[in-house]
């Protein structure tokens, strides 16, 4: 005999994610790719604007810095895949309310991190390690897409929360 409890009750169906939200979630994953490739290039020994001395002393490359830089790239890309959970309907690892709370928290953290990175990017110390203006320009193009992520994440989260709030009232 099957007894339905709140733990085993099926989740209420919600409206599918709008096309723009799906595109925004996929764009977040793509925004993390250029900076990840730039970091992997740095870890692989490709010249990215840092001299050998800076790579050794600041980033510990070659050495443990390689694992850190590659690991950071992998972790960033995995985190950038999180918004896809907000637009797919086939698999839900958490209840909608818990996932929405987690997504709003992530959005807030991303906004704060982006603001902090702007401060760091424009400090004198962060620019002294790069050996040329061309390298700084390439670095800027590689990392600029990351600044779109907080706005995209907030939009996808808003869409998710709105759809699931409507599903609760239905």
PDB file of C-alpha atoms in Angstrom:
ATOM      1  CA  UNK A   1       0.000   0.000   0.000  1.00  0.00           C
ATOM      2  CA  UNK A   2       1.346   3.403  -0.977  1.00  0.00           C
ATOM      3  CA  UNK A   3       0.813   6.249   1.449  1.00  0.00           C
ATOM      4  CA  UNK A   4       1.414   9.765   0.150  1.00  0.00           C
ATOM      5  CA  UNK A   5       3.105  12.111   2.592  1.00  0.00           C
ATOM      6  CA  UNK A   6       4.481  15.581   2.120  1.00  0.00           C
ATOM      7  CA  UNK A   7       7.896  14.011   1.551  1.00  0.00           C
ATOM      8  CA  UNK A   8       6.617  11.772  -1.264  1.00  0.00           C
ATOM      9  CA  UNK A   9       4.009  14.100  -2.758  1.00  0.00           C
ATOM     10  CA  UNK A  10       4.722  15.070  -6.354  1.00  0.00           C
ATOM     11  CA  UNK A  11       5.825  18.623  -6.911  1.00  0.00           C
ATOM     12  CA  UNK A  12       3.225  20.881  -8.475  1.00  0.00           C
ATOM     13  CA  UNK A  13       3.712  21.480 -12.152  1.00  0.00           C
ATOM     14  CA  UNK A  14       4.845  24.940 -13.098  1.00  0.00           C
ATOM     15  CA  UNK A  15       4.911  26.785 -16.363  1.00  0.00           C
ATOM     16  CA  UNK A  16       7.919  26.053 -18.547  1.00  0.00           C
ATOM     17  CA  UNK A  17      10.749  28.564 -18.497  1.00  0.00           C
ATOM     18  CA  UNK A  18      10.416  31.292 -21.102  1.00  0.00           C
ATOM     19  CA  UNK A  19      12.773  31.146 -24.057  1.00  0.00           C
ATOM     20  CA  UNK A  20      14.653  34.263 -22.925  1.00  0.00           C
ATOM     21  CA  UNK A  21      15.352  32.661 -19.511  1.00  0.00           C
ATOM     22  CA  UNK A  22      16.648  29.483 -21.153  1.00  0.00           C
ATOM     23  CA  UNK A  23      18.919  31.530 -23.390  1.00  0.00           C
ATOM     24  CA  UNK A  24      20.147  33.592 -20.453  1.00  0.00           C
ATOM     25  CA  UNK A  25      20.949  30.435 -18.440  1.00  0.00           C
ATOM     26  CA  UNK A  26      22.952  29.045 -21.363  1.00  0.00           C
ATOM     27  CA  UNK A  27      24.668  32.413 -21.836  1.00  0.00           C
ATOM     28  CA  UNK A  28      25.873  32.278 -18.222  1.00  0.00           C
ATOM     29  CA  UNK A  29      27.625  28.991 -18.920  1.00  0.00           C
ATOM     30  CA  UNK A  30      29.217  30.479 -22.026  1.00  0.00           C
ATOM     31  CA  UNK A  31      30.326  33.653 -20.209  1.00  0.00           C
ATOM     32  CA  UNK A  32      32.659  31.609 -18.012  1.00  0.00           C
ATOM     33  CA  UNK A  33      34.447  29.933 -20.934  1.00  0.00           C
ATOM     34  CA  UNK A  34      36.846  32.713 -22.114  1.00  0.00           C
ATOM     35  CA  UNK A  35      38.327  33.351 -18.664  1.00  0.00           C
ATOM     36  CA  UNK A  36      38.648  29.621 -18.055  1.00  0.00           C
ATOM     37  CA  UNK A  37      40.492  29.151 -21.325  1.00  0.00           C
ATOM     38  CA  UNK A  38      42.738  32.108 -20.473  1.00  0.00           C
ATOM     39  CA  UNK A  39      43.598  30.541 -17.083  1.00  0.00           C
ATOM     40  CA  UNK A  40      44.246  27.145 -18.660  1.00  0.00           C
ATOM     41  CA  UNK A  41      46.511  28.807 -21.228  1.00  0.00           C
ATOM     42  CA  UNK A  42      48.418  30.455 -18.375  1.00  0.00           C
ATOM     43  CA  UNK A  43      48.747  27.129 -16.539  1.00  0.00           C
ATOM     44  CA  UNK A  44      49.918  25.453 -19.764  1.00  0.00           C
ATOM     45  CA  UNK A  45      52.788  27.871 -20.232  1.00  0.00           C
ATOM     46  CA  UNK A  46      51.237  29.973 -22.978  1.00  0.00           C
ATOM     47  CA  UNK A  47      52.351  33.585 -22.657  1.00  0.00           C
ATOM     48  CA  UNK A  48      49.404  35.598 -21.345  1.00  0.00           C
ATOM     49  CA  UNK A  49      51.249  38.719 -20.256  1.00  0.00           C
ATOM     50  CA  UNK A  50      52.975  37.553 -17.105  1.00  0.00           C
ATOM     51  CA  UNK A  51      56.733  37.096 -17.020  1.00  0.00           C
ATOM     52  CA  UNK A  52      58.322  33.873 -15.785  1.00  0.00           C
ATOM     53  CA  UNK A  53      59.276  35.519 -12.474  1.00  0.00           C
ATOM     54  CA  UNK A  54      55.698  36.642 -11.805  1.00  0.00           C
ATOM     55  CA  UNK A  55      54.324  33.210 -12.702  1.00  0.00           C
ATOM     56  CA  UNK A  56      56.748  31.566 -10.263  1.00  0.00           C
ATOM     57  CA  UNK A  57      56.524  34.051  -7.399  1.00  0.00           C
ATOM     58  CA  UNK A  58      52.885  35.146  -7.541  1.00  0.00           C
ATOM     59  CA  UNK A  59      51.044  32.198  -9.087  1.00  0.00           C
ATOM     60  CA  UNK A  60      53.422  29.298  -8.246  1.00  0.00           C
ATOM     61  CA  UNK A  61      53.496  28.180 -11.885  1.00  0.00           C
ATOM     62  CA  UNK A  62      55.049  25.714 -12.497  1.00  0.00           C
ATOM     63  CA  UNK A  63      54.003  24.053  -9.271  1.00  0.00           C
ATOM     64  CA  UNK A  64      50.801  23.866  -7.264  1.00  0.00           C
ATOM     65  CA  UNK A  65      49.571  26.990  -9.003  1.00  0.00           C
ATOM     66  CA  UNK A  66      48.758  24.905 -12.063  1.00  0.00           C
ATOM     67  CA  UNK A  67      46.307  22.752 -10.079  1.00  0.00           C
ATOM     68  CA  UNK A  68      44.823  25.872  -8.504  1.00  0.00           C
ATOM     69  CA  UNK A  69      44.348  27.726 -11.801  1.00  0.00           C
ATOM     70  CA  UNK A  70      42.937  24.721 -13.671  1.00  0.00           C
ATOM     71  CA  UNK A  71      40.772  23.782 -10.672  1.00  0.00           C
ATOM     72  CA  UNK A  72      39.446  27.333 -10.495  1.00  0.00           C
ATOM     73  CA  UNK A  73      38.544  27.167 -14.184  1.00  0.00           C
ATOM     74  CA  UNK A  74      36.692  23.865 -13.752  1.00  0.00           C
ATOM     75  CA  UNK A  75      34.929  25.072 -10.604  1.00  0.00           C
ATOM     76  CA  UNK A  76      33.881  28.332 -12.283  1.00  0.00           C
ATOM     77  CA  UNK A  77      32.417  26.471 -15.254  1.00  0.00           C
ATOM     78  CA  UNK A  78      30.557  24.024 -13.014  1.00  0.00           C
ATOM     79  CA  UNK A  79      29.129  26.951 -11.043  1.00  0.00           C
ATOM     80  CA  UNK A  80      28.142  28.622 -14.315  1.00  0.00           C
ATOM     81  CA  UNK A  81      26.055  25.541 -15.146  1.00  0.00           C
ATOM     82  CA  UNK A  82      23.923  25.990 -11.983  1.00  0.00           C
ATOM     83  CA  UNK A  83      21.398  28.350 -13.645  1.00  0.00           C
ATOM     84  CA  UNK A  84      20.453  25.546 -16.032  1.00  0.00           C
ATOM     85  CA  UNK A  85      18.719  23.911 -13.046  1.00  0.00           C
ATOM     86  CA  UNK A  86      16.401  26.907 -12.975  1.00  0.00           C
ATOM     87  CA  UNK A  87      15.179  26.428 -16.541  1.00  0.00           C
ATOM     88  CA  UNK A  88      14.965  22.644 -16.936  1.00  0.00           C
ATOM     89  CA  UNK A  89      11.824  20.839 -15.890  1.00  0.00           C
ATOM     90  CA  UNK A  90      13.033  17.245 -15.957  1.00  0.00           C
ATOM     91  CA  UNK A  91      15.190  17.167 -12.835  1.00  0.00           C
ATOM     92  CA  UNK A  92      14.861  19.081  -9.580  1.00  0.00           C
ATOM     93  CA  UNK A  93      17.521  18.399  -6.953  1.00  0.00           C
ATOM     94  CA  UNK A  94      15.731  20.614  -4.404  1.00  0.00           C
ATOM     95  CA  UNK A  95      12.233  21.816  -3.704  1.00  0.00           C
ATOM     96  CA  UNK A  96      11.389  24.964  -5.705  1.00  0.00           C
ATOM     97  CA  UNK A  97      11.460  27.246  -2.643  1.00  0.00           C
ATOM     98  CA  UNK A  98      14.875  25.970  -1.545  1.00  0.00           C
ATOM     99  CA  UNK A  99      16.265  26.243  -5.065  1.00  0.00           C
ATOM    100  CA  UNK A 100      14.889  29.779  -5.410  1.00  0.00           C
ATOM    101  CA  UNK A 101      16.466  30.791  -2.089  1.00  0.00           C
ATOM    102  CA  UNK A 102      19.785  29.324  -3.178  1.00  0.00           C
ATOM    103  CA  UNK A 103      19.548  31.093  -6.530  1.00  0.00           C
ATOM    104  CA  UNK A 104      18.745  34.468  -4.917  1.00  0.00           C
ATOM    105  CA  UNK A 105      21.717  34.000  -2.591  1.00  0.00           C
ATOM    106  CA  UNK A 106      23.959  33.153  -5.547  1.00  0.00           C
ATOM    107  CA  UNK A 107      22.709  36.239  -7.410  1.00  0.00           C
ATOM    108  CA  UNK A 108      23.536  38.474  -4.458  1.00  0.00           C
ATOM    109  CA  UNK A 109      26.982  36.955  -4.036  1.00  0.00           C
ATOM    110  CA  UNK A 110      27.660  37.365  -7.763  1.00  0.00           C
ATOM    111  CA  UNK A 111      26.722  41.038  -7.665  1.00  0.00           C
ATOM    112  CA  UNK A 112      29.044  41.633  -4.700  1.00  0.00           C
ATOM    113  CA  UNK A 113      31.846  39.622  -6.324  1.00  0.00           C
ATOM    114  CA  UNK A 114      31.509  41.590  -9.569  1.00  0.00           C
ATOM    115  CA  UNK A 115      31.711  44.877  -7.703  1.00  0.00           C
ATOM    116  CA  UNK A 116      34.766  43.653  -5.797  1.00  0.00           C
ATOM    117  CA  UNK A 117      36.444  42.507  -9.007  1.00  0.00           C
ATOM    118  CA  UNK A 118      35.917  45.950 -10.531  1.00  0.00           C
ATOM    119  CA  UNK A 119      37.739  47.442  -7.552  1.00  0.00           C
ATOM    120  CA  UNK A 120      40.578  44.909  -7.860  1.00  0.00           C
ATOM    121  CA  UNK A 121      40.820  45.285 -11.650  1.00  0.00           C
ATOM    122  CA  UNK A 122      41.399  49.011 -11.375  1.00  0.00           C
ATOM    123  CA  UNK A 123      43.905  49.030  -8.551  1.00  0.00           C
ATOM    124  CA  UNK A 124      47.485  49.889  -9.414  1.00  0.00           C
ATOM    125  CA  UNK A 125      48.886  46.677  -7.929  1.00  0.00           C
ATOM    126  CA  UNK A 126      46.772  44.357 -10.075  1.00  0.00           C
ATOM    127  CA  UNK A 127      47.986  46.061 -13.245  1.00  0.00           C
ATOM    128  CA  UNK A 128      51.712  46.047 -12.408  1.00  0.00           C
ATOM    129  CA  UNK A 129      52.094  42.310 -13.047  1.00  0.00           C
ATOM    130  CA  UNK A 130      51.054  42.481 -16.712  1.00  0.00           C
ATOM    131  CA  UNK A 131      53.962  43.181 -19.002  1.00  0.00           C
ATOM    132  CA  UNK A 132      52.136  44.953 -21.845  1.00  0.00           C
ATOM    133  CA  UNK A 133      49.017  46.829 -22.817  1.00  0.00           C
ATOM    134  CA  UNK A 134      48.173  44.145 -25.366  1.00  0.00           C
ATOM    135  CA  UNK A 135      48.215  41.479 -22.648  1.00  0.00           C
ATOM    136  CA  UNK A 136      45.928  43.637 -20.500  1.00  0.00           C
ATOM    137  CA  UNK A 137      43.547  44.058 -23.426  1.00  0.00           C
ATOM    138  CA  UNK A 138      43.413  40.297 -24.048  1.00  0.00           C
ATOM    139  CA  UNK A 139      42.898  39.741 -20.318  1.00  0.00           C
ATOM    140  CA  UNK A 140      40.080  42.303 -20.367  1.00  0.00           C
ATOM    141  CA  UNK A 141      38.318  40.601 -23.263  1.00  0.00           C
ATOM    142  CA  UNK A 142      38.686  37.197 -21.584  1.00  0.00           C
ATOM    143  CA  UNK A 143      37.263  38.349 -18.264  1.00  0.00           C
ATOM    144  CA  UNK A 144      34.701  40.953 -19.412  1.00  0.00           C
ATOM    145  CA  UNK A 145      31.926  38.378 -20.061  1.00  0.00           C
ATOM    146  CA  UNK A 146      32.002  37.471 -16.366  1.00  0.00           C
ATOM    147  CA  UNK A 147      30.461  40.853 -15.587  1.00  0.00           C
ATOM    148  CA  UNK A 148      27.291  39.873 -17.477  1.00  0.00           C
ATOM    149  CA  UNK A 149      26.719  36.891 -15.182  1.00  0.00           C
ATOM    150  CA  UNK A 150      25.210  38.729 -12.171  1.00  0.00           C
ATOM    151  CA  UNK A 151      22.533  40.435 -14.283  1.00  0.00           C
ATOM    152  CA  UNK A 152      21.781  37.258 -16.234  1.00  0.00           C
ATOM    153  CA  UNK A 153      21.637  35.183 -13.039  1.00  0.00           C
ATOM    154  CA  UNK A 154      19.296  37.665 -11.385  1.00  0.00           C
ATOM    155  CA  UNK A 155      16.984  37.600 -14.419  1.00  0.00           C
ATOM    156  CA  UNK A 156      16.925  33.785 -14.563  1.00  0.00           C
ATOM    157  CA  UNK A 157      16.331  33.606 -10.802  1.00  0.00           C
ATOM    158  CA  UNK A 158      13.490  36.125 -11.020  1.00  0.00           C
ATOM    159  CA  UNK A 159      11.894  34.087 -13.809  1.00  0.00           C
ATOM    160  CA  UNK A 160      12.222  30.870 -11.800  1.00  0.00           C
ATOM    161  CA  UNK A 161      10.813  32.412  -8.631  1.00  0.00           C
ATOM    162  CA  UNK A 162       7.918  33.991 -10.535  1.00  0.00           C
ATOM    163  CA  UNK A 163       7.009  30.711 -12.277  1.00  0.00           C
ATOM    164  CA  UNK A 164       7.125  28.683  -9.094  1.00  0.00           C
ATOM    165  CA  UNK A 165       5.270  31.277  -7.044  1.00  0.00           C
ATOM    166  CA  UNK A 166       2.485  31.135  -9.660  1.00  0.00           C
ATOM    167  CA  UNK A 167       2.563  27.312  -9.479  1.00  0.00           C
ATOM    168  CA  UNK A 168       2.026  27.393  -5.691  1.00  0.00           C
ATOM    169  CA  UNK A 169      -1.088  29.559  -6.038  1.00  0.00           C
ATOM    170  CA  UNK A 170      -2.628  27.404  -8.752  1.00  0.00           C
TER     171      UNK A 170
END
